[in-house]
Every structure is written in C-alpha cells, then in structure tokens.
CSV table of C-alpha atoms in Angstrom, one decimal:
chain,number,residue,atom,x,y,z
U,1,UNK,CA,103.0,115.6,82.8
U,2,UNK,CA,106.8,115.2,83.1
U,3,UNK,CA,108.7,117.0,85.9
U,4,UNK,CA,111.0,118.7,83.5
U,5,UNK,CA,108.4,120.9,81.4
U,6,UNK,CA,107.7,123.9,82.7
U,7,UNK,CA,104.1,126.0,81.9
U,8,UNK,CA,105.0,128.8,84.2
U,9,UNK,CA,105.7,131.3,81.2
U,10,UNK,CA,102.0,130.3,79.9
U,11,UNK,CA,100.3,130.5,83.5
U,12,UNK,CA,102.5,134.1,83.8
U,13,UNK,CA,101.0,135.3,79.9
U,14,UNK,CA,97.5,134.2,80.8
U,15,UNK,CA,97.7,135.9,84.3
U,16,UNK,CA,97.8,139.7,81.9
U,17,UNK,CA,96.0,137.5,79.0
U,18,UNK,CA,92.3,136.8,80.3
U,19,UNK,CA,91.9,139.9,81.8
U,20,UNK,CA,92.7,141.8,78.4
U,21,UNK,CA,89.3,139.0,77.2
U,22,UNK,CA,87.7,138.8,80.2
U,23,UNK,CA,86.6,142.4,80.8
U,24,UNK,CA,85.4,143.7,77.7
U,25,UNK,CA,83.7,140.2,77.3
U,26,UNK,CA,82.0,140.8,81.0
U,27,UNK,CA,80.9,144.5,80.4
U,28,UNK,CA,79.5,144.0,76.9
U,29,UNK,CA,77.9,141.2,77.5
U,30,UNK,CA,76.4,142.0,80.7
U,31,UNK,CA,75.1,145.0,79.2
U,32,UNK,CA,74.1,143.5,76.1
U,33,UNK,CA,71.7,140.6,77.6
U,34,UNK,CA,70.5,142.6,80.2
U,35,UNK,CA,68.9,144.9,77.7
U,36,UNK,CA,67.5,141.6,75.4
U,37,UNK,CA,65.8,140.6,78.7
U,38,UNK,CA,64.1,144.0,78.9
U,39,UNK,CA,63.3,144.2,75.3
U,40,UNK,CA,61.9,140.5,75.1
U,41,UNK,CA,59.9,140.5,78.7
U,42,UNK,CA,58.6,144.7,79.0
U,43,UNK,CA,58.9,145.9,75.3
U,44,UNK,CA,58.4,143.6,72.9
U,45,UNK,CA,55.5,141.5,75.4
U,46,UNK,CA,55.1,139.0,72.2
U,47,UNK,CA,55.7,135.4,74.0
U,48,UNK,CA,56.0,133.8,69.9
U,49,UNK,CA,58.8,130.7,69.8
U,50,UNK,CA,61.2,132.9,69.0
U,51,UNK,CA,61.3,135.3,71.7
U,52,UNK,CA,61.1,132.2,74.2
U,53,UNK,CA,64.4,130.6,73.2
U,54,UNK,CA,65.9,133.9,73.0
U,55,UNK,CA,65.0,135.1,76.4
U,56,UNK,CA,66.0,131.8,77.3
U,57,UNK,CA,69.6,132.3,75.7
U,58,UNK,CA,69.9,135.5,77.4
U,59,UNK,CA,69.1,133.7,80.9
U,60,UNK,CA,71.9,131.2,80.1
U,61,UNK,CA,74.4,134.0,79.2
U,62,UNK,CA,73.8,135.7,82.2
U,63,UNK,CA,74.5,132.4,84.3
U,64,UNK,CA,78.2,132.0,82.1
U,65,UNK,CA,78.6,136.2,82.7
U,66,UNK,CA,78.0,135.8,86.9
U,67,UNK,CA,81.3,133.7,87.3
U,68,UNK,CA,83.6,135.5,85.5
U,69,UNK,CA,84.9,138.2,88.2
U,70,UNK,CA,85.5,135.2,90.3
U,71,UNK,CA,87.2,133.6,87.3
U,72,UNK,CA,89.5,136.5,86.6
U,73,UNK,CA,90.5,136.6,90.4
U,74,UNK,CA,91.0,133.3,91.0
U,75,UNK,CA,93.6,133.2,87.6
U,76,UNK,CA,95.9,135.7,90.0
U,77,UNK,CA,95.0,134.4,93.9
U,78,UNK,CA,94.9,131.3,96.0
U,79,UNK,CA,91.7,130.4,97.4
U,80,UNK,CA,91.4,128.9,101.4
U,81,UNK,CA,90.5,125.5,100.8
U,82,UNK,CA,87.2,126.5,103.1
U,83,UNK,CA,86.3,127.7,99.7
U,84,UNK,CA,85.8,124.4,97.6
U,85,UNK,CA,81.7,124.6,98.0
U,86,UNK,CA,81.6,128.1,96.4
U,87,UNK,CA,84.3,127.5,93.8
U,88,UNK,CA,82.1,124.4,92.9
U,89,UNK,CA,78.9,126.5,92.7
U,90,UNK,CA,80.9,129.3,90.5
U,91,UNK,CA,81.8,126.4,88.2
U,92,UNK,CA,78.7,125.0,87.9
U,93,UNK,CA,77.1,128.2,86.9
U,94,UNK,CA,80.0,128.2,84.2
U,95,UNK,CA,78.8,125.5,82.2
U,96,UNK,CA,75.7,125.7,83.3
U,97,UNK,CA,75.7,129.1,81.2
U,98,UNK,CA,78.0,127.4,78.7
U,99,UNK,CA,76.2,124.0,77.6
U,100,UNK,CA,72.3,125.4,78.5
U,101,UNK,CA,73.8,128.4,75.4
U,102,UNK,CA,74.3,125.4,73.6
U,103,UNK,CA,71.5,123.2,73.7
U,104,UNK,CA,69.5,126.4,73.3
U,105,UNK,CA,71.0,127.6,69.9
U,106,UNK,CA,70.4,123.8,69.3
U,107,UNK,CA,66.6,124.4,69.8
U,108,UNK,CA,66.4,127.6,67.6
U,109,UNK,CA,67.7,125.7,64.7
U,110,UNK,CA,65.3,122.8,65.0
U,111,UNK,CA,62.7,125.3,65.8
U,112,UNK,CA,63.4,127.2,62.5
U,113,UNK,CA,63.4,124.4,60.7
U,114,UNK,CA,60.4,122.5,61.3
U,115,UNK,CA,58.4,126.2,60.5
U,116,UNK,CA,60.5,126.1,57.2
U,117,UNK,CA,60.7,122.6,56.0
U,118,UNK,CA,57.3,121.1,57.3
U,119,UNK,CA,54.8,124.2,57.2
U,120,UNK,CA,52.0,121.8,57.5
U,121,UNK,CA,53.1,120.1,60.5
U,122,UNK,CA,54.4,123.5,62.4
U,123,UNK,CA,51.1,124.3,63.8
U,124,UNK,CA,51.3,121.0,65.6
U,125,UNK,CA,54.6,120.5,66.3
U,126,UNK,CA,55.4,124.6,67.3
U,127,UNK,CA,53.6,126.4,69.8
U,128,UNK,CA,54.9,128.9,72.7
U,129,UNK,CA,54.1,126.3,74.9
U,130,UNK,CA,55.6,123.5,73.7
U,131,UNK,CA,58.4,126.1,73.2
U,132,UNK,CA,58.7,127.0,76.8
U,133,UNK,CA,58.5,123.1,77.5
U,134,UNK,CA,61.7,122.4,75.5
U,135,UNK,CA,63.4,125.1,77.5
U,136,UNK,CA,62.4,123.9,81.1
U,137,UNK,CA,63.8,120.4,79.1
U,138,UNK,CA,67.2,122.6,78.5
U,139,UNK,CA,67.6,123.7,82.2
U,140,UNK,CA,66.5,120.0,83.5
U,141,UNK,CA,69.3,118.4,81.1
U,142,UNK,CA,72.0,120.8,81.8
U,143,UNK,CA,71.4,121.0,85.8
U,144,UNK,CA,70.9,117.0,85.9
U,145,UNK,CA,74.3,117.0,84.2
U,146,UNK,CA,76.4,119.7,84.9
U,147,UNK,CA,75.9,120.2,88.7
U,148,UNK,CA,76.4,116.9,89.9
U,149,UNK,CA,79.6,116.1,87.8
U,150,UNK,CA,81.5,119.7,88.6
U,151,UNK,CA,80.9,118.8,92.5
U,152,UNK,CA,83.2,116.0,92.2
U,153,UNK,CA,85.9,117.1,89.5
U,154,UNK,CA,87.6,118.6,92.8
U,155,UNK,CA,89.9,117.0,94.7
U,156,UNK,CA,88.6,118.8,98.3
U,157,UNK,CA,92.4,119.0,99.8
U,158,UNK,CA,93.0,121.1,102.8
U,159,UNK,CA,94.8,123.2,100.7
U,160,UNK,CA,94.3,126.8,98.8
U,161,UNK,CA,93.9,126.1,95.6
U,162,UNK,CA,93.3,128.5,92.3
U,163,UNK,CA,88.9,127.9,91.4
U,164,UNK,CA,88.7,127.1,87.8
U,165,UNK,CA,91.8,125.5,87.5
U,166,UNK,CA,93.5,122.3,88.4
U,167,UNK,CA,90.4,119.8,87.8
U,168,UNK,CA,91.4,116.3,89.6
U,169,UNK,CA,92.0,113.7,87.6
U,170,UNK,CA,88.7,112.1,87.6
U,171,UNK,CA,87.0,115.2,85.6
U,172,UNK,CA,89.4,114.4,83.2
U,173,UNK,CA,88.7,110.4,82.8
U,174,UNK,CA,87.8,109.1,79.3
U,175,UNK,CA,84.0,108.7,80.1
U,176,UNK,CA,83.5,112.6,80.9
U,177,UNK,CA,85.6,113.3,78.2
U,178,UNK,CA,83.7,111.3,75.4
U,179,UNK,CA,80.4,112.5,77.2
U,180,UNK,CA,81.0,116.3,77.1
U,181,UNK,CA,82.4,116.3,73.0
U,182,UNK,CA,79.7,114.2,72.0
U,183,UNK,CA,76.6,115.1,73.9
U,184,UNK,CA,78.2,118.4,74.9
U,185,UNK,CA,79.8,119.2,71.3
U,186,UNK,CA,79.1,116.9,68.3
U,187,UNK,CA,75.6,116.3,68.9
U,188,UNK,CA,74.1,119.3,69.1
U,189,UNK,CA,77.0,120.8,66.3
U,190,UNK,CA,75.8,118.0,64.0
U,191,UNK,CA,71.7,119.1,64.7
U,192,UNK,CA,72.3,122.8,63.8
U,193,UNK,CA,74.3,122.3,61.1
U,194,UNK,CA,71.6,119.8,59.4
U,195,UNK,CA,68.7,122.0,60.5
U,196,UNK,CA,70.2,125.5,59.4
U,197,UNK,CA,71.5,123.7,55.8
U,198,UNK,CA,68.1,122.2,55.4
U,199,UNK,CA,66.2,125.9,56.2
U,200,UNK,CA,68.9,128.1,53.8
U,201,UNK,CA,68.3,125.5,51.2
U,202,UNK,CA,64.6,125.3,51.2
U,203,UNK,CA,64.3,129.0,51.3
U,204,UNK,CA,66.3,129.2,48.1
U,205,UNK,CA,64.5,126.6,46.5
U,206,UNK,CA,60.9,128.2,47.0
U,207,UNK,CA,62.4,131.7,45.4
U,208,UNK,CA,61.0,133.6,48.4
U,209,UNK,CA,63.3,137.1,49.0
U,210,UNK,CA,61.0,138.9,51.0
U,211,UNK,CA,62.2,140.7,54.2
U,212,UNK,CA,60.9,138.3,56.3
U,213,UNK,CA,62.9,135.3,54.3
U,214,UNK,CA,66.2,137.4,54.5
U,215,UNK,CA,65.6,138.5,58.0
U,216,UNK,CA,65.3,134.5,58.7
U,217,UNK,CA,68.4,133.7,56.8
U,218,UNK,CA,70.5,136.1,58.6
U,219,UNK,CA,69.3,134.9,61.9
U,220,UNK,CA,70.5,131.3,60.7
U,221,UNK,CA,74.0,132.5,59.6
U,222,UNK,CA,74.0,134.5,63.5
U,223,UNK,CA,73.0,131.1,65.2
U,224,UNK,CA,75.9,129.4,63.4
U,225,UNK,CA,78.1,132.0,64.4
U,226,UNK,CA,77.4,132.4,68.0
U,227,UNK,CA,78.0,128.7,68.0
U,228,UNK,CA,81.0,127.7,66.0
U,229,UNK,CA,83.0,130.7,66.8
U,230,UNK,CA,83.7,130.3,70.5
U,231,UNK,CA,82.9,126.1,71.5
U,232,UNK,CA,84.7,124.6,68.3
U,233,UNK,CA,88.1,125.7,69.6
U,234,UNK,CA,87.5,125.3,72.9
U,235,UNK,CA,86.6,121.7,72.2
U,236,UNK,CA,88.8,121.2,69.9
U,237,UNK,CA,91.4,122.2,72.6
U,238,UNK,CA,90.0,119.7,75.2
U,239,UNK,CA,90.4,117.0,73.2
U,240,UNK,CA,93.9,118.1,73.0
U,241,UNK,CA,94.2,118.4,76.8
U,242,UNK,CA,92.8,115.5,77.8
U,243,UNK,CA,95.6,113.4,74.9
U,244,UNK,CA,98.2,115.1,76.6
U,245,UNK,CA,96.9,113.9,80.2
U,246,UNK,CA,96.3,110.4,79.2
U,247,UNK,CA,99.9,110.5,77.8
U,248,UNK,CA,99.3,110.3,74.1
U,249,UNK,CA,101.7,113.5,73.7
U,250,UNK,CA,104.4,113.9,75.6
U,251,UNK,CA,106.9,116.2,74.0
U,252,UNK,CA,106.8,118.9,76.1
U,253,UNK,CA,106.9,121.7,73.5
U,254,UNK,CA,103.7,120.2,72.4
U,255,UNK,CA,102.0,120.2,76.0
U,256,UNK,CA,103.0,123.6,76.6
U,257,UNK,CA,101.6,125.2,72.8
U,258,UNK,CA,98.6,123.1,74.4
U,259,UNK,CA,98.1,124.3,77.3
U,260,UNK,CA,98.4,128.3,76.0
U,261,UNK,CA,95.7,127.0,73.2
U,262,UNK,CA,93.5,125.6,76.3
U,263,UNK,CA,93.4,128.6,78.5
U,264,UNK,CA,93.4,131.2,75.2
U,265,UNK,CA,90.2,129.0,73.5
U,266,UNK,CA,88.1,128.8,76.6
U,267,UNK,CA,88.5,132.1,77.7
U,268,UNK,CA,87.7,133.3,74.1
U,269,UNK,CA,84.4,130.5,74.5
U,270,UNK,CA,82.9,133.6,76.9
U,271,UNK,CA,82.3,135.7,73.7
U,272,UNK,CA,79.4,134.1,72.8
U,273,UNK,CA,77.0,135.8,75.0
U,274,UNK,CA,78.0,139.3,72.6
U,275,UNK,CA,77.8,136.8,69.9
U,276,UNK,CA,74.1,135.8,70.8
U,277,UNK,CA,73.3,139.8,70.4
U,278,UNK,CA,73.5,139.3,66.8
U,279,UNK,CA,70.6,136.8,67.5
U,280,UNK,CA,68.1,138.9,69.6
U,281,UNK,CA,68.7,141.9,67.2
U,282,UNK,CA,67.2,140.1,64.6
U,283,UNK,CA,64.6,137.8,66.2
U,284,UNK,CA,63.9,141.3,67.8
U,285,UNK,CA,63.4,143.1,64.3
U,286,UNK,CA,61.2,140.3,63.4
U,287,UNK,CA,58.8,140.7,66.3
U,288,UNK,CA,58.6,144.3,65.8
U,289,UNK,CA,57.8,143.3,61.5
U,290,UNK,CA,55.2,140.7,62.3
U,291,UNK,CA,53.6,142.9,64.5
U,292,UNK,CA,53.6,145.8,61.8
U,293,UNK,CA,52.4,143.3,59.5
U,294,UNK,CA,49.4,141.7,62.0
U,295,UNK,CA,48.1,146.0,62.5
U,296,UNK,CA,48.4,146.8,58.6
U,297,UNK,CA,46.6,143.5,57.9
U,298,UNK,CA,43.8,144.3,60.9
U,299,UNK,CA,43.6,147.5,59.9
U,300,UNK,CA,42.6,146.4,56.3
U,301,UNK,CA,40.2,144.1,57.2
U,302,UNK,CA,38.4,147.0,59.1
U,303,UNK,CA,38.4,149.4,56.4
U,304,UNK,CA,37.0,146.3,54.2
U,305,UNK,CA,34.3,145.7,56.8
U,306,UNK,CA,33.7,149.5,56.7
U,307,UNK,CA,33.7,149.5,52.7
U,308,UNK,CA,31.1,146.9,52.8
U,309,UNK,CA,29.0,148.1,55.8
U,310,UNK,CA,28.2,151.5,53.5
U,311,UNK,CA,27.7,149.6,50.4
C-alpha cells in the first residue's frame, strides 16, 4: 500500500460499525443455537441424518460465536504482544466456526439430494452413521486446515498488536489465497448449488406437493440462504484484498472503498449462525412430522391387528 493513502477514516467508522453487527449477531445467535442444541440432543432425541448435520451446524456456529467478544475488543485495543498464542487460538476458532458452517451446509445438500434423486440407493449410501462419519470428516478437514495455517499468518513481533487484524504477509500469499476461494468457497458453492437445483427440480418433476415435499423445498431454499448471504461477499471481498496487496489496484480511492467493503462483508459473514435458525426450524418441524406420521401409522397397524384378531 502506498504511504500517501490513508484508511484511518475506515478503521475510525468500523471501530462504531462492527459493534452496531457484532452484538445483535452475538446475542441472537448465541441464543438461537444454544436452544437448537437442546431441541436436537434432549427434545427431539431422533439421531435421523438430518438432525446430525444440524446439531453439527449448531456446534460450528457456536465455535464462530466464542470469538466474537474478543473480536469486538480487539477492533478498539492493542493487545501485549505476550498475547500472540491466544489471539491465534481465537482466530482459529473463527474459521474454524466459519469454514466447518460451510462444509456442513455442503453435506446437507448432498445429503438431500442423494434421498431425493437416488431413492434406491439412499438406504445404502444414508445412514445416521455414515452421517455422523462425514461430520467427524468435517471437523478432521477443517482442524487439519485451519489450525495449522492461522498459527503462522502472524508475524510474532514484540509488539502489541490489534487480534484479528493485520495478517503478515505470508497469510496473504497467492497459494492460501487460491486454496481458501476454491476449496474454502467455490467448491463447496458449486456442490450446493448442483445438489439443491437437482432436488427442487426432481421434486417438481414427480408432482409431489405434500407437506413433507414443501417442508423439504423450503429447507433447500434456507440452506442456500444461510450460505450465499454472508460468504459470497465476504469472498468476493478477499479476492479484492488480496489484488490490492499484490499490487493489481493501486489507486488509493479504490483500496480504501476496499478495505470498508472487507471489514463491512466479513463482519456481516457472522450472520449466518441466525441464518442457520431458518434451517433447524424446519429440519425441526420435520422431525416432529415424521414422528406424527411413524405413531398414526403404528397406531393403525394395531387397530388392524385388533380388527383382525376379533374377526
């Protein structure tokens, strides 16, 4: 960055900025997946596919929720440079939270759509336990990747220094870059997309509109919500950070609208852990309707038995 453009008028905005996003997005969202934990693990106590990545969701959520006091103090105070181990730890929690929400949504979609387009095949290829496996994949992928990489994206100066900001130059290389929008971004944006245009498409070509169809189609359209929303920006914005720091743009009235799109689109990336409670409500509500079904459906089969028994 040149010497001569100053961001101090962004870094003064987002100071009064992020905590206007950061607080409602901490309290609603802590409050929000707290009570899909208790609902999926003490009320619902129905471990289908479903509930599995959803409680897993929740967990991630909860991981990106953790760090964000320490964000929104960190955006207004210097840290001792003693402090470059726990800053490290709250970061990696951050994407932890961040790319394991991902990968998970990306799991739900492929999930739905191998019960939708290959019925015959589900019962082999779906199970809770193969569901639980992908998850314990999720966390293995995302820790493997995440925790090592944030560890060394800090240059460990004997300095304070502001946590979550000012990542060295090496977290910003081409190679992480390319890694984190395509693995991080593109791949998994690609898979949902295919997977939930394939599912609304083959539910509309087998004329099906029962509740359970609709109830499916909505939890699609949530899915694509709670995904596109908040990381297409924010990647979208770090493609544009990471031009500006390899020297592609260099008009300074560019770099500056940059780096107030940056900070804005990440912080507004944190709403998708309220976004993912348009997701458990209804995975939730079809728990609770293929349970009402399974009773009715018992319950008719022992009034048959009963029918038959006095015959």
């Amino acid at each position: 960055m040149t010497s001569n453009c100053s961001f101090e008028e962004v870094d003064n905005l987002m100071k009064h900025l992020e905590l206007v996003i950061y607080v409602p997005i901490f309290l609603f969202g802590l409050v929000l997946n707290v009570v899909a934990l208790l609902v999926f693990c003490v009320f619902l106590r129905k471990w289908t596919e479903s509930t599995i990545y959803m409680t897993n969701l929740a967990l991630m959520d909860v991981f990106l929720l953790i760090p964000l006091p320490f964000k929104m103090h960190a955006t207004n105070h210097l840290w001792h440079h003693d402090l470059h181990p726990l800053c490290s730890f709250l970061e990696s929690l951050y994407f932890i939270g961040i790319y394991g929400s991902i990968y998970t949504i990306m799991c739900i979609a492929m999930d739905r759509w191998v019960a939708i387009r290959h019925p015959f095949r589900a019962k082999q290829l779906r199970s809770p336990k193969k569901a639980l496996g992908m998850c314990v994949m999720v966390w293995a992928v995302v820790l493997a990747a995440i925790s090592p990489a944030i560890s060394g994206f800090r240059n460990n100066e004997q300095r304070d220094f502001h946590c979550f900001h000012g990542f060295s130059e090496k977290g910003w290389s081409p190679l992480v870059i390319i890694c984190l929008e395509v693995f991080g971004f593109l791949g998994p944006a690609l898979v949902l997309v295919y997977c939930s245009v394939q599912t609304i498409w083959t539910l509309q070509e087998s004329g099906q509109h029962s509740p359970r169809s609709r109830a499916c189609v909505k939890i699609i359209y949530s899915s694509l919500c709670a995904f596109l929303v908040p990381f297409t920006p924010s990647h979208l914005a770090i493609l544009l950070q990471f031009l500006v720091r390899q020297g592609v743009i260099e008009e300074c009235g560019m770099k500056t609208r940059i780096s107030l799109f940056i900070q804005i689109a990440m912080s507004l990336s944190n709403i998708t852990c309220c976004l993912d409670a348009l997701c458990y409500y209804f995975i939730a509500h079809e728990v609770r309707s293929s349970n009402r079904s399974f009773r009715l459906s018992t319950i008719s089969q022992r009034r048959a038995t009963c029918s038959t028994s006095e015959v």
